[in-house]
Amino acid sequence: MKVILQKDVPNLGDAGEIKDVASGFARNYLIPRKLVIPALEGNTRALEHQKKLMEIKSARRAKEMEGVAEKLKGLGSVQVSVRVGVGNKMFGSVTPMQIAQVLAENDFAIDRRKIELGEKIKAPGNYNFKVKLAEKISVPLTLEVIPIHEEEEYVSPVTEDHSADDEQAEASTEETESTESAES
């Protein structure tokens, strides 16, 4: 079944493309979620008009993203503070969501899905990552993971007031001795 993609669909294509997919996949998944429409004659004419509008929008959006990219390049690096334990061992890892929050604090509204980490970040140090703003606009940045050392406090074993327990133990010992002497 030929369909016209209304939105970007992972592993299938981008919005505006005409694709051939299985009929069941189209009827049961793509069409109910409004991801595609059937590629009928009237729909293809509407698609051509829609493509022209999308080109205008994408050109405008590309200009905006280039401005954001220049501002991000000016930022240079992003610092994230993480708690570490003994031996600089991090509790968890740094995620794209944490980086997006730091960027938001610096007045950049970047979706976490646009942040591409090359590797999992599980130790303090410097790492490189990319922010993919648009299809052909990607900004490389440096991530500086700063450790915050947890104060290791020695907690002594809990000492309870055992004076009441000692009195009970002495009383039971005295009872045992008195019952033993009474039995003999």
mmCIF file of C-alpha atoms in Angstrom:
data_model
loop_
_atom_site.group_PDB
_atom_site.id
_atom_site.type_symbol
_atom_site.label_atom_id
_atom_site.label_comp_id
_atom_site.label_asym_id
_atom_site.label_seq_id
_atom_site.Cartn_x
_atom_site.Cartn_y
_atom_site.Cartn_z
ATOM 1 C CA MET A 1 0.000 0.000 0.000
ATOM 2 C CA LYS A 2 1.414 3.396 -0.961
ATOM 3 C CA VAL A 3 1.189 6.035 1.754
ATOM 4 C CA ILE A 4 2.265 9.633 2.239
ATOM 5 C CA LEU A 5 4.136 10.240 5.489
ATOM 6 C CA GLN A 6 2.614 13.079 7.494
ATOM 7 C CA LYS A 7 5.316 13.009 10.191
ATOM 8 C CA ASP A 8 8.829 11.628 10.478
ATOM 9 C CA VAL A 9 8.571 7.907 11.215
ATOM 10 C CA PRO A 10 11.721 6.158 12.505
ATOM 11 C CA ASN A 11 13.005 3.405 10.202
ATOM 12 C CA LEU A 12 10.485 4.396 7.520
ATOM 13 C CA GLY A 13 11.098 7.939 6.290
ATOM 14 C CA ASP A 14 10.583 11.654 6.706
ATOM 15 C CA ALA A 15 7.420 13.706 6.432
ATOM 16 C CA GLY A 16 6.262 14.262 2.862
ATOM 17 C CA GLU A 17 7.785 11.111 1.391
ATOM 18 C CA ILE A 18 5.734 8.504 -0.454
ATOM 19 C CA LYS A 19 6.494 4.982 0.787
ATOM 20 C CA ASP A 20 5.216 1.500 0.049
ATOM 21 C CA VAL A 21 4.319 -0.337 3.293
ATOM 22 C CA ALA A 22 2.418 -3.457 4.257
ATOM 23 C CA SER A 23 -1.345 -2.924 4.207
ATOM 24 C CA GLY A 24 -1.827 -4.165 7.770
ATOM 25 C CA PHE A 25 0.967 -1.927 9.085
ATOM 26 C CA ALA A 26 -0.682 1.060 7.418
ATOM 27 C CA ARG A 27 -4.266 0.245 8.486
ATOM 28 C CA ASN A 28 -3.525 -0.874 12.041
ATOM 29 C CA TYR A 29 -0.652 1.352 13.089
ATOM 30 C CA LEU A 30 0.238 4.264 10.824
ATOM 31 C CA ILE A 31 -3.185 5.588 9.763
ATOM 32 C CA PRO A 32 -4.856 5.468 13.244
ATOM 33 C CA ARG A 33 -1.913 7.436 14.679
ATOM 34 C CA LYS A 34 -2.202 9.964 11.824
ATOM 35 C CA LEU A 35 1.386 9.303 10.771
ATOM 36 C CA VAL A 36 0.389 8.661 7.128
ATOM 37 C CA ILE A 37 -2.444 9.112 4.669
ATOM 38 C CA PRO A 38 -3.165 6.825 1.708
ATOM 39 C CA ALA A 39 -1.413 7.967 -1.491
ATOM 40 C CA LEU A 40 -4.514 8.675 -3.567
ATOM 41 C CA GLU A 41 -4.576 11.047 -6.556
ATOM 42 C CA GLY A 42 -6.103 13.960 -4.632
ATOM 43 C CA ASN A 43 -3.745 13.422 -1.728
ATOM 44 C CA THR A 44 -0.672 13.542 -3.987
ATOM 45 C CA ARG A 45 -1.716 16.964 -5.365
ATOM 46 C CA ALA A 46 -2.206 18.176 -1.802
ATOM 47 C CA LEU A 47 1.212 16.714 -0.989
ATOM 48 C CA GLU A 48 2.897 18.837 -3.671
ATOM 49 C CA HIS A 49 1.330 21.968 -2.203
ATOM 50 C CA GLN A 50 2.265 20.849 1.300
ATOM 51 C CA LYS A 51 5.884 20.216 0.214
ATOM 52 C CA LYS A 52 6.182 23.802 -1.014
ATOM 53 C CA LEU A 53 4.923 25.084 2.331
ATOM 54 C CA MET A 54 7.254 22.749 4.212
ATOM 55 C CA GLU A 55 10.263 23.964 2.194
ATOM 56 C CA ILE A 56 9.474 27.542 3.157
ATOM 57 C CA LYS A 57 9.070 26.560 6.822
ATOM 58 C CA SER A 58 12.249 24.480 6.854
ATOM 59 C CA ALA A 59 14.265 27.330 5.297
ATOM 60 C CA ARG A 60 12.967 29.709 7.967
ATOM 61 C CA ARG A 61 13.652 27.153 10.700
ATOM 62 C CA ALA A 62 17.177 26.503 9.375
ATOM 63 C CA LYS A 63 17.990 30.217 9.698
ATOM 64 C CA GLU A 64 16.720 30.195 13.294
ATOM 65 C CA MET A 65 18.732 27.070 14.118
ATOM 66 C CA GLU A 66 21.906 28.585 12.649
ATOM 67 C CA GLY A 67 21.505 31.478 15.086
ATOM 68 C CA VAL A 68 21.013 29.054 17.981
ATOM 69 C CA ALA A 69 24.041 27.063 16.774
ATOM 70 C CA GLU A 70 26.246 30.168 16.891
ATOM 71 C CA LYS A 71 25.089 30.934 20.438
ATOM 72 C CA LEU A 72 25.760 27.322 21.490
ATOM 73 C CA LYS A 73 29.259 27.477 19.976
ATOM 74 C CA GLY A 74 29.841 30.591 22.067
ATOM 75 C CA LEU A 75 28.935 28.579 25.158
ATOM 76 C CA GLY A 76 31.757 26.122 24.393
ATOM 77 C CA SER A 77 31.381 23.766 27.316
ATOM 78 C CA VAL A 78 28.718 22.603 29.723
ATOM 79 C CA GLN A 79 29.404 21.787 33.367
ATOM 80 C CA VAL A 80 27.464 19.147 35.269
ATOM 81 C CA SER A 81 28.105 18.444 38.954
ATOM 82 C CA VAL A 82 27.595 14.881 40.141
ATOM 83 C CA ARG A 83 27.850 13.151 43.495
ATOM 84 C CA VAL A 84 30.695 10.697 43.803
ATOM 85 C CA GLY A 85 31.670 8.243 46.489
ATOM 86 C CA VAL A 86 34.915 6.548 47.378
ATOM 87 C CA GLY A 87 37.391 6.445 44.487
ATOM 88 C CA ASN A 88 35.483 9.037 42.390
ATOM 89 C CA LYS A 89 32.793 6.435 41.666
ATOM 90 C CA MET A 90 29.650 8.187 40.401
ATOM 91 C CA PHE A 91 26.180 7.346 41.640
ATOM 92 C CA GLY A 92 24.550 6.603 38.261
ATOM 93 C CA SER A 93 25.567 8.334 35.043
ATOM 94 C CA VAL A 94 25.133 11.666 33.287
ATOM 95 C CA THR A 95 22.131 11.549 30.958
ATOM 96 C CA PRO A 96 21.041 13.751 28.053
ATOM 97 C CA MET A 97 18.188 14.962 30.276
ATOM 98 C CA GLN A 98 20.664 16.392 32.815
ATOM 99 C CA ILE A 99 22.581 18.119 30.020
ATOM 100 C CA ALA A 100 19.312 19.539 28.634
ATOM 101 C CA GLN A 101 18.486 20.923 32.096
ATOM 102 C CA VAL A 102 21.880 22.658 32.305
ATOM 103 C CA LEU A 103 21.374 24.078 28.809
ATOM 104 C CA ALA A 104 17.900 25.279 29.869
ATOM 105 C CA GLU A 105 19.499 27.119 32.793
ATOM 106 C CA ASN A 106 21.639 28.897 30.171
ATOM 107 C CA ASP A 107 18.500 29.885 28.171
ATOM 108 C CA PHE A 108 18.716 27.136 25.531
ATOM 109 C CA ALA A 109 15.519 25.137 25.078
ATOM 110 C CA ILE A 110 17.030 21.925 23.689
ATOM 111 C CA ASP A 111 15.101 18.654 23.664
ATOM 112 C CA ARG A 112 16.992 15.808 25.351
ATOM 113 C CA ARG A 113 16.536 13.661 22.239
ATOM 114 C CA LYS A 114 18.633 16.153 20.253
ATOM 115 C CA ILE A 115 21.664 15.528 22.498
ATOM 116 C CA GLU A 116 23.921 12.783 21.181
ATOM 117 C CA LEU A 117 26.413 11.298 23.637
ATOM 118 C CA GLY A 118 29.145 9.187 22.102
ATOM 119 C CA GLU A 119 29.469 6.981 25.172
ATOM 120 C CA LYS A 120 27.938 6.461 28.592
ATOM 121 C CA ILE A 121 29.308 8.936 31.093
ATOM 122 C CA LYS A 122 30.036 7.148 34.352
ATOM 123 C CA ALA A 123 33.136 8.956 35.636
ATOM 124 C CA PRO A 124 34.146 12.585 36.233
ATOM 125 C CA GLY A 125 36.138 14.219 33.443
ATOM 126 C CA ASN A 126 35.725 15.905 30.072
ATOM 127 C CA TYR A 127 33.597 14.408 27.293
ATOM 128 C CA ASN A 128 32.528 15.476 23.808
ATOM 129 C CA PHE A 129 28.900 15.440 22.685
ATOM 130 C CA LYS A 130 26.785 16.888 19.887
ATOM 131 C CA VAL A 131 23.559 18.835 19.859
ATOM 132 C CA LYS A 132 21.702 18.075 16.630
ATOM 133 C CA LEU A 133 19.511 21.116 16.034
ATOM 134 C CA ALA A 134 18.340 20.254 12.519
ATOM 135 C CA GLU A 135 19.068 17.698 9.818
ATOM 136 C CA LYS A 136 22.349 19.303 8.737
ATOM 137 C CA ILE A 137 23.044 21.522 11.746
ATOM 138 C CA SER A 138 24.996 19.886 14.546
ATOM 139 C CA VAL A 139 27.017 21.649 17.257
ATOM 140 C CA PRO A 140 29.908 19.872 19.003
ATOM 141 C CA LEU A 141 30.291 20.811 22.674
ATOM 142 C CA THR A 142 32.393 19.723 25.630
ATOM 143 C CA LEU A 143 30.859 18.316 28.793
ATOM 144 C CA GLU A 144 32.784 18.815 32.008
ATOM 145 C CA VAL A 145 31.655 16.405 34.728
ATOM 146 C CA ILE A 146 32.638 17.873 38.095
ATOM 147 C CA PRO A 147 32.689 15.530 41.105
ATOM 148 C CA ILE A 148 31.041 16.517 44.370
ATOM 149 C CA HIS A 149 32.517 14.344 47.093
ATOM 150 C CA GLU A 150 30.108 12.963 49.644
ATOM 151 C CA GLU A 151 31.232 13.558 53.187
ATOM 152 C CA GLU A 152 31.986 10.142 54.569
ATOM 153 C CA GLU A 153 30.798 10.170 58.147
ATOM 154 C CA TYR A 154 31.686 7.343 60.446
ATOM 155 C CA VAL A 155 28.535 6.262 62.181
ATOM 156 C CA SER A 156 29.353 4.491 65.403
ATOM 157 C CA PRO A 157 27.287 1.470 66.328
ATOM 158 C CA VAL A 158 24.075 2.418 68.064
ATOM 159 C CA THR A 159 24.577 2.428 71.810
ATOM 160 C CA GLU A 160 21.433 2.054 73.806
ATOM 161 C CA ASP A 161 20.894 2.496 77.485
ATOM 162 C CA HIS A 162 21.240 -1.085 78.721
ATOM 163 C CA SER A 163 20.805 -0.233 82.406
ATOM 164 C CA ALA A 164 17.167 -1.412 82.359
ATOM 165 C CA ASP A 165 18.203 -4.653 80.622
ATOM 166 C CA ASP A 166 20.980 -5.187 83.186
ATOM 167 C CA GLU A 167 18.507 -4.772 86.042
ATOM 168 C CA GLN A 168 16.156 -7.346 84.476
ATOM 169 C CA ALA A 169 19.037 -9.777 83.972
ATOM 170 C CA GLU A 170 20.134 -9.409 87.605
ATOM 171 C CA ALA A 171 16.546 -9.899 88.809
ATOM 172 C CA SER A 172 16.123 -13.074 86.750
ATOM 173 C CA THR A 173 19.475 -14.389 88.013
ATOM 174 C CA GLU A 174 18.372 -13.775 91.581
ATOM 175 C CA GLU A 175 15.039 -15.559 90.885
ATOM 176 C CA THR A 176 16.856 -18.531 89.414
ATOM 177 C CA GLU A 177 19.177 -18.751 92.430
ATOM 178 C CA SER A 178 16.255 -18.471 94.859
ATOM 179 C CA THR A 179 14.255 -21.208 93.037
ATOM 180 C CA GLU A 180 17.311 -23.484 92.972
ATOM 181 C CA SER A 181 17.865 -23.062 96.713
ATOM 182 C CA ALA A 182 14.164 -23.620 97.402
ATOM 183 C CA GLU A 183 14.182 -26.858 95.392
ATOM 184 C CA SER A 184 17.149 -28.263 97.217
#
